[in-house]
XYZ file of C-alpha atoms in Angstrom:
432
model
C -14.942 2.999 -13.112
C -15.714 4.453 -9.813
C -19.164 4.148 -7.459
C -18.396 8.220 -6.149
C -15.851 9.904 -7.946
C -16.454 12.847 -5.423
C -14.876 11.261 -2.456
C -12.694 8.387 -4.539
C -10.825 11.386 -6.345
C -10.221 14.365 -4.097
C -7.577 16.333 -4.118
C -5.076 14.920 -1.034
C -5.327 18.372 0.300
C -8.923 17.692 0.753
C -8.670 14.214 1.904
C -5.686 15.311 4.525
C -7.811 17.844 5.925
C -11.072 15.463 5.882
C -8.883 13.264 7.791
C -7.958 15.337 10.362
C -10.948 17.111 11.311
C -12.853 13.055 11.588
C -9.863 12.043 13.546
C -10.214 15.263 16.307
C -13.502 13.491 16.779
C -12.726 10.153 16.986
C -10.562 10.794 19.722
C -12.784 13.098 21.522
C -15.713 10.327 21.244
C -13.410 7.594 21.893
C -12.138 9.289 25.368
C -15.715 10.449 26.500
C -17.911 7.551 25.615
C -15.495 4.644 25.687
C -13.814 3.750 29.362
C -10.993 1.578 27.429
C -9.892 4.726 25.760
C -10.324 7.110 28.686
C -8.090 5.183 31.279
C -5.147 4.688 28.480
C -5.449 7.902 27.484
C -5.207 9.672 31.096
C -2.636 6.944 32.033
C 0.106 8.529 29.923
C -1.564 12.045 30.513
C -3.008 12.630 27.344
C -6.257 14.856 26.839
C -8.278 14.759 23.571
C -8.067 18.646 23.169
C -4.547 17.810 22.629
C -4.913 15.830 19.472
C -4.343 18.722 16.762
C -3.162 16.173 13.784
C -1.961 12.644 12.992
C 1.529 13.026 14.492
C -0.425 13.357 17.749
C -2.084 10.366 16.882
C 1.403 8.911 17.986
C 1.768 9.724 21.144
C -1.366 7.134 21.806
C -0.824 3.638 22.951
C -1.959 1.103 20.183
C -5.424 -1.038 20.650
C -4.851 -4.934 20.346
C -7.368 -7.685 19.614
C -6.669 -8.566 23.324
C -8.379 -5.804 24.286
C -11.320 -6.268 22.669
C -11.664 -9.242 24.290
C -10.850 -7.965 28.065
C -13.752 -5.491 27.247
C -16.012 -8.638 25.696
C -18.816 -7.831 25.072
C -19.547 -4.634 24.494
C -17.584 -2.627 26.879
C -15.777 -1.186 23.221
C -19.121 0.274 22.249
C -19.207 4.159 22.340
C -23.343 4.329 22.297
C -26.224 2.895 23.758
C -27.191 -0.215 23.139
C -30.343 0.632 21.387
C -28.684 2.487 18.575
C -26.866 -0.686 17.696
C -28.708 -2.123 14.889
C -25.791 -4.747 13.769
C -23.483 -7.469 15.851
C -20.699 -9.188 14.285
C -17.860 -11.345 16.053
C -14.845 -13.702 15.305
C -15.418 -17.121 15.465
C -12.854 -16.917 19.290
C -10.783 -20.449 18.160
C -8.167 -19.012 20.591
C -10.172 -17.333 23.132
C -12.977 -15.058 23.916
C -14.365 -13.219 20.158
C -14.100 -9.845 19.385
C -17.327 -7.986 19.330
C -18.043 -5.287 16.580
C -21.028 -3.564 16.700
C -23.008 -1.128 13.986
C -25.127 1.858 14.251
C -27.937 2.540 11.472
C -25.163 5.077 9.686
C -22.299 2.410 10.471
C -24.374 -0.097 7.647
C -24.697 2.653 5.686
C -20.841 3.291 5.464
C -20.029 0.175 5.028
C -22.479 -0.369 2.549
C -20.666 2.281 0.343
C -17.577 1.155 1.020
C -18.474 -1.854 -0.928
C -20.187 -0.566 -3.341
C -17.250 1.414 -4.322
C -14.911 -2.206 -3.992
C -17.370 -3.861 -6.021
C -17.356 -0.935 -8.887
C -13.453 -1.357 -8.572
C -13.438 -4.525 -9.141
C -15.422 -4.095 -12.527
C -18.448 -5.386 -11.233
C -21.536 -3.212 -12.153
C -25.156 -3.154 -12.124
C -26.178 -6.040 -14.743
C -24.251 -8.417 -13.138
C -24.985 -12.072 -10.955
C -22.720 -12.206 -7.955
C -22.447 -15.202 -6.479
C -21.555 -14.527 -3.135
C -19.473 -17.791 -1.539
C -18.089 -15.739 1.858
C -19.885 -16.883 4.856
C -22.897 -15.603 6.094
C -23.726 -15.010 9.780
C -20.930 -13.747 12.677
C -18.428 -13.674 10.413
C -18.400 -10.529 8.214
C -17.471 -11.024 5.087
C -21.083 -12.329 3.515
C -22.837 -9.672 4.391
C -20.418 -7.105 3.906
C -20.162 -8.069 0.190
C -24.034 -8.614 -0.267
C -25.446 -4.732 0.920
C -22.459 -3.401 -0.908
C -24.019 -5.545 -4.264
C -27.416 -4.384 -3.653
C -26.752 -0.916 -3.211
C -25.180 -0.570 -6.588
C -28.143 -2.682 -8.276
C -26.399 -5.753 -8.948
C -27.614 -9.446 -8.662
C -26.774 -11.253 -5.739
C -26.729 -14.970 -4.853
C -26.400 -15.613 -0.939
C -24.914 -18.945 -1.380
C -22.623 -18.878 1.327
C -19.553 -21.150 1.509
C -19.429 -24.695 1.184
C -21.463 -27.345 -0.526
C -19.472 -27.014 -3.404
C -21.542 -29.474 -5.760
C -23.931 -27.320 -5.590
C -22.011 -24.010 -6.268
C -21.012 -25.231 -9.582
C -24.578 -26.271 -10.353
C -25.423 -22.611 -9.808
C -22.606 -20.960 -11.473
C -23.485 -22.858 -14.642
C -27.653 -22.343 -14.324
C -27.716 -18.575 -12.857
C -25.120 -17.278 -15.027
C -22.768 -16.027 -12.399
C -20.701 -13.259 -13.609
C -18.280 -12.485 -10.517
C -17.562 -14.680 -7.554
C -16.752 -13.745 -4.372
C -14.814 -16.034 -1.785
C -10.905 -16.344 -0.211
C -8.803 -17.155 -2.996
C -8.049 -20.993 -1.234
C -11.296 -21.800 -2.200
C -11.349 -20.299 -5.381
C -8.516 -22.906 -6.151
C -10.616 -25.612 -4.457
C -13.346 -24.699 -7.012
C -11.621 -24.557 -9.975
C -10.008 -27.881 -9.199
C -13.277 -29.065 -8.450
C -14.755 -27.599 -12.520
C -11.935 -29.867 -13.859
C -12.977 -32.663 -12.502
C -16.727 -32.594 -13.355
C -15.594 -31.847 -16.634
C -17.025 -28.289 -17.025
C -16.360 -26.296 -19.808
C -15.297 -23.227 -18.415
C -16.639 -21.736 -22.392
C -19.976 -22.551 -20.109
C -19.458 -20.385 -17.322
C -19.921 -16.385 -17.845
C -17.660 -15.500 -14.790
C -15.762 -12.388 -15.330
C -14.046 -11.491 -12.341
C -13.124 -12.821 -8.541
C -12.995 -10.736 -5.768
C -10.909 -12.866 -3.257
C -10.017 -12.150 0.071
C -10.002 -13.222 4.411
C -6.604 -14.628 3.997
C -2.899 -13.808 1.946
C -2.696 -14.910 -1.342
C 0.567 -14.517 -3.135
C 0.981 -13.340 -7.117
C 1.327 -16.353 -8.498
C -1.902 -17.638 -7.281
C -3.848 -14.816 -8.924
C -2.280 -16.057 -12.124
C -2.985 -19.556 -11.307
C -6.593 -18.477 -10.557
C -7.127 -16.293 -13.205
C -5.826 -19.191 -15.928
C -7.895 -21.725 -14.285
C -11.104 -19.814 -13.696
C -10.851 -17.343 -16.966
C -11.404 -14.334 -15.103
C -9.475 -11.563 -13.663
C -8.664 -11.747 -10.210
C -9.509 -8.872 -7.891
C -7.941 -8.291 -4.464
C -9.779 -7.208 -1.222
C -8.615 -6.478 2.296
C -10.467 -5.543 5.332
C -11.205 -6.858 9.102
C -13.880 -7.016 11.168
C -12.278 -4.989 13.818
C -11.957 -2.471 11.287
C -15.332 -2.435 9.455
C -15.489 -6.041 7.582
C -14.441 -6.136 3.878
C -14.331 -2.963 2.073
C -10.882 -1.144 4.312
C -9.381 -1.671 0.879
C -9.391 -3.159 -2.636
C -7.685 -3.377 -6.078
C -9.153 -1.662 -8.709
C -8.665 -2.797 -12.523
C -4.862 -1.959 -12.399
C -4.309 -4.886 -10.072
C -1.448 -3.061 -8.775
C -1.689 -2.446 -4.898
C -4.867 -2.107 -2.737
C -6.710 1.337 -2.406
C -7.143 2.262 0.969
C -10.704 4.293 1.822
C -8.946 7.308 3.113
C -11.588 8.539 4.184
C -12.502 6.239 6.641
C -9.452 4.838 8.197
C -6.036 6.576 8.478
C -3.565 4.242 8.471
C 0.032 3.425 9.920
C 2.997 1.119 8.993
C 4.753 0.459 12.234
C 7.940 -2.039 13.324
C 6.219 -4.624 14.454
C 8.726 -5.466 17.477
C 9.457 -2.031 18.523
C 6.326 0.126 17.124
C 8.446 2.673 15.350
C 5.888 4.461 12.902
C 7.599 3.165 9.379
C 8.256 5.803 6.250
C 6.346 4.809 3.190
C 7.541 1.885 1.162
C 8.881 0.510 4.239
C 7.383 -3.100 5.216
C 5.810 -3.544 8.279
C 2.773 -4.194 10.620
C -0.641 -2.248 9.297
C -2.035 -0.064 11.849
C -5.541 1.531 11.230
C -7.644 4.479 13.481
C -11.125 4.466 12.587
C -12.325 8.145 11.692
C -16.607 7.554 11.328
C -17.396 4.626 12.848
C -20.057 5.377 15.926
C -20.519 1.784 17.586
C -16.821 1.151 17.682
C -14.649 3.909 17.197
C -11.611 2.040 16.859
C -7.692 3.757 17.404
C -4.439 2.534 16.525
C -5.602 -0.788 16.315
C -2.886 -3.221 15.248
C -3.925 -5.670 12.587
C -0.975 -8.356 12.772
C -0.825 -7.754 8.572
C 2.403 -7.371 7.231
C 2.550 -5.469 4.049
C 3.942 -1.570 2.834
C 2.223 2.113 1.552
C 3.136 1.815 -2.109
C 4.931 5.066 -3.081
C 3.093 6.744 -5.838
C -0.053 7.477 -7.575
C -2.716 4.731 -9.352
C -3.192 5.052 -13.248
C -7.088 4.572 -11.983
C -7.411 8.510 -11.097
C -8.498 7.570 -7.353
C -6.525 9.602 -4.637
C -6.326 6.964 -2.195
C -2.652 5.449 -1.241
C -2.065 1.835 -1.727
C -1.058 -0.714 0.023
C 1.421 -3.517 -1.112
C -0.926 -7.159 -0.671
C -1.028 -8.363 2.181
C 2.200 -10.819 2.897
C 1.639 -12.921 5.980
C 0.636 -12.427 9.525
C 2.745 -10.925 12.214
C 1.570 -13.547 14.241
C 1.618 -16.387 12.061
C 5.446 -15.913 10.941
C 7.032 -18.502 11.882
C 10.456 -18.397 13.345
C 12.353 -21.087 11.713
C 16.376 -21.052 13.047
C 16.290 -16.934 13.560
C 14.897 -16.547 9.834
C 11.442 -15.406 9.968
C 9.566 -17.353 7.385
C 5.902 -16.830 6.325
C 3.707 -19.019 4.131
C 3.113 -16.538 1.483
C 6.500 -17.231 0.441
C 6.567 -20.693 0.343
C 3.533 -20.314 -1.759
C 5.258 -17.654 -4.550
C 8.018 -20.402 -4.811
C 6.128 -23.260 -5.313
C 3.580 -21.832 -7.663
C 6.778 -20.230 -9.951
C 7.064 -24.282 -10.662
C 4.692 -26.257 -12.976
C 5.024 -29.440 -11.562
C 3.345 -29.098 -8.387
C -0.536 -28.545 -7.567
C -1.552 -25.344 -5.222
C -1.495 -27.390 -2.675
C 0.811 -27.517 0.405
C 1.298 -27.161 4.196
C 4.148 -26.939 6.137
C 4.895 -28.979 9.285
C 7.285 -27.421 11.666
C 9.220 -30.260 14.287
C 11.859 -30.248 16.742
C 14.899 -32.151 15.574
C 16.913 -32.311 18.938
C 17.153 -28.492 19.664
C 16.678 -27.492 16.303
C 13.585 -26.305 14.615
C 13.016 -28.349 11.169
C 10.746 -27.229 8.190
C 8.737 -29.860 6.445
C 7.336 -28.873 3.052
C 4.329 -30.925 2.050
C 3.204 -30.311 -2.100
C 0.864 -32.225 -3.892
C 2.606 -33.374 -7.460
C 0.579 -33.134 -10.372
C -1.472 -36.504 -11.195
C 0.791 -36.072 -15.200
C 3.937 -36.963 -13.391
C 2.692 -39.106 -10.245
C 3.744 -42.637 -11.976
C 7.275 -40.780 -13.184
C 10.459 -42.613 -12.298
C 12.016 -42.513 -8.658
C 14.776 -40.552 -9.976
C 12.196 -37.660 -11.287
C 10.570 -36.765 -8.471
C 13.782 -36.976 -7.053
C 15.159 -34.398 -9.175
C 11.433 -32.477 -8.758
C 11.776 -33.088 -5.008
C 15.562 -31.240 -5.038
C 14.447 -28.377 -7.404
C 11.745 -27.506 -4.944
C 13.828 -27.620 -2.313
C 16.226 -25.593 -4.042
C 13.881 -22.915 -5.091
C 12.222 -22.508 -1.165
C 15.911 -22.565 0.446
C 16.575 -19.395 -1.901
C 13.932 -17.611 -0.935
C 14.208 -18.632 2.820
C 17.983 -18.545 3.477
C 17.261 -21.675 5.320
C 17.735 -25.593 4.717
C 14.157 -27.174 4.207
C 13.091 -30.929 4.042
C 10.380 -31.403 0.838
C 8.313 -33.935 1.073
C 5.825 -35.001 -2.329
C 2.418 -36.359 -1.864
C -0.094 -37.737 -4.209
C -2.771 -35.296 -5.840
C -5.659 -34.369 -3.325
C -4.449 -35.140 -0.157
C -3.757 -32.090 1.279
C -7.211 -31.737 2.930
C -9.303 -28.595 0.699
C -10.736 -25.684 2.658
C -14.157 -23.997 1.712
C -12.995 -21.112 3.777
C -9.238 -20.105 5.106
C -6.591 -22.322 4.314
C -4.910 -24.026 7.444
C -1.661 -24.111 5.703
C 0.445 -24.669 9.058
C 1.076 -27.099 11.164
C 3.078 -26.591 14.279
C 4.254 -29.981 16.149
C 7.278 -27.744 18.179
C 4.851 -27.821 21.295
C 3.903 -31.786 20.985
């Protein structure tokens, strides 16, 4: 199914050119309108007339999150302040938040670029989404909610939390697709078990999850426990919001909108522009945003350009999902480690909940890996010498993923504390 066909299934000639004659502009606005852009650009002697195609596009520095905020607030904005119609930000735990603004056509992009995610996903105009992404600063409610109402669907604004009440309205609205980071998609489905809900009750469908990485074996664990099929979506706020990317029915890589955003794979240490199928850091260059033209903007997401076309018929590349964070690897002994994998392990095992976090410590001057994993309630009461042997197979499956000795440690069902949004699955103590 596609929401426009037109642009979803050009020819890549098409879509190359498309891209280069929005990216001429984007520079050209970026430079003239944007002080950011014109000191960095005439600080390694670059002029926009210069910028003939996307190998030029590598001659210009990258744009961090840092900058953003040395600009704060909206010192990234390319036009007046009365044509801004739309201000989002990051919630700034660990410092000043980014600022993203929106023109009048910026909402109207972005509402099409969900409409076309949502029509990916399988989601169509007699359906009930119930919306459970958070409303507000943070992008991802509203994103999906304009995107639902421009293709004529049902939405519920129900935000995230309050999750008593969620189910209440699952069951009595008849909520065909849910919408919400796949942690808390876990959370809820743990949380329909335990009230005793027959899921024969429910007509939920399909899942769009997203706002955090989620590995393979959690879509299956989702999909078994929620009976629906589980639907990846990528995107940043930075960027646009949700909507940069998305699985369609083939669950088999996420389509990037091509037309929108031209994208990079780069070394994340050294910056080296990566060859396709290569893993690396995801780079992205805006190409029709107006409020915040946005260039070679690194988005600390590791992943890889699948090589290939999609069964689907769309045009678009894909990208591999999203594996971890540049900057939340961890560094564990030289090896770096990120949760994702931890998570494909564990979940390969059916003696363990979803649940975990990982405590890093300083042994001496070593660096030590804790493993926390809730056991399933079926064998809490088991002999010492079974969740010994559990507590060893565990370890044994991580340390072959890793390369690296880790210490396992089994805790009772539910008390690795539940997230209604991201998942804090890390715990640093190296600095304590």
């Amino acid at each position: 199914m596609y929401w426009n066909d037109q642009k979803e299934c050009m020819s890549r000639d098409e879509l190359e050119s498309l891209q280069k004659k929005r990216l001429i502009k984007t520079v050209e606005t970026a430079f003239h309108n944007v002080p950011h852009y014109r000191r960095v650009f005439q600080a390694i002697g670059i002029e926009p007339y210069e910028m003939r195609d996307e190998k030029d596009l590598q001659k210009l520095p990258f744009c961090k999150k840092q900058d953003l905020r040395d600009n704060y607030p909206y010192d990234m904005f390319a036009v007046a302040m009365q044509e801004v119609v739309r201000i989002h930000s990051s919630s700034g735990t660990t410092g000043k938040p980014t600022v993203v603004g929106y023109t009048r056509k910026d909402i109207n992009t972005w509402s099409e670029l969900m409409a076309r995610s949502l029509v990916s996903a399988g989601i169509q105009r007699q359906d009930v989404i119930q919306n459970a992404y958070g409303y507000g600063l943070f992008t991802g409610g509203l994103g999906i909610h304009y995107g639902a109402e421009k293709i004529g669907a049902s939405i519920i604004p129900i935000s995230g939390g309050n999750t008593s009440r969620q189910l209440m309205i699952m069951k009595d609205y008849g909520s065909t697709a849910i919408t919400c980071t796949p942690s808390y998609a876990l959370y809820l489905a743990e949380s329909i078990e335990e009230n005793g809900i027959n899921l024969k009750d429910l007509k939920l469908k399909v899942g769009i999850f997203g706002a955090e990485p989620w590995s393979e074996n959690m879509r299956k664990e989702i999909e078994q426990r929620l009976n629906l099929k589980a639907i990846d979506i990528y995107g940043l706020s930075e960027i646009i919001g949700p909507g940069v990317a998305v699985e369609c029915q083939e669950q088999n890589g996420l389509h990037v909108m091509e037309d929108h955003f031209f994208m990079e794979i780069i070394d994340p240490d050294t910056g080296e522009v990566l060859p396709e199928g290569e893993k690396g850091e995801l780079v992205f260059t805006s190409l029709t945003k107006e409020a915040l033209p946005i260039i070679r903007y690194r988005t600390g997401d590791i992943t890889r350009i699948l090589p290939g076309s999609c069964t689907c018929g769309r045009s678009f590349r894909r990208i591999g999902r999203i594996e971890g964070r540049s900057d939340d690897m961890l560094i564990i002994r030289g090896v770096n480690v990120f949760p994702s994998q931890i998570e494909h392990a564990l979940l390969q095992m059916g003696e363990v909940e979803p649940h975990y976090q990982l405590v890093v410590y300083r042994q001496g001057q070593l660096d030590m890996l804790e493993v926390q994993v809730e056991i399933s309630e079926s064998i809490l009461f088991d002999e010492v010498r079974s969740l010994e042997e559990l507590s060893n197979k565990i370890r044994n499956n991580i340390e072959s993923v890793l390369g690296i000795s880790v210490k396992i440690k089994l805790v009772e069902p539910k008390t690795i504390p539940r997230s209604e949004g991201k998942a804090k699955r890390v715990i640093d103590r190296r600095g304590q």
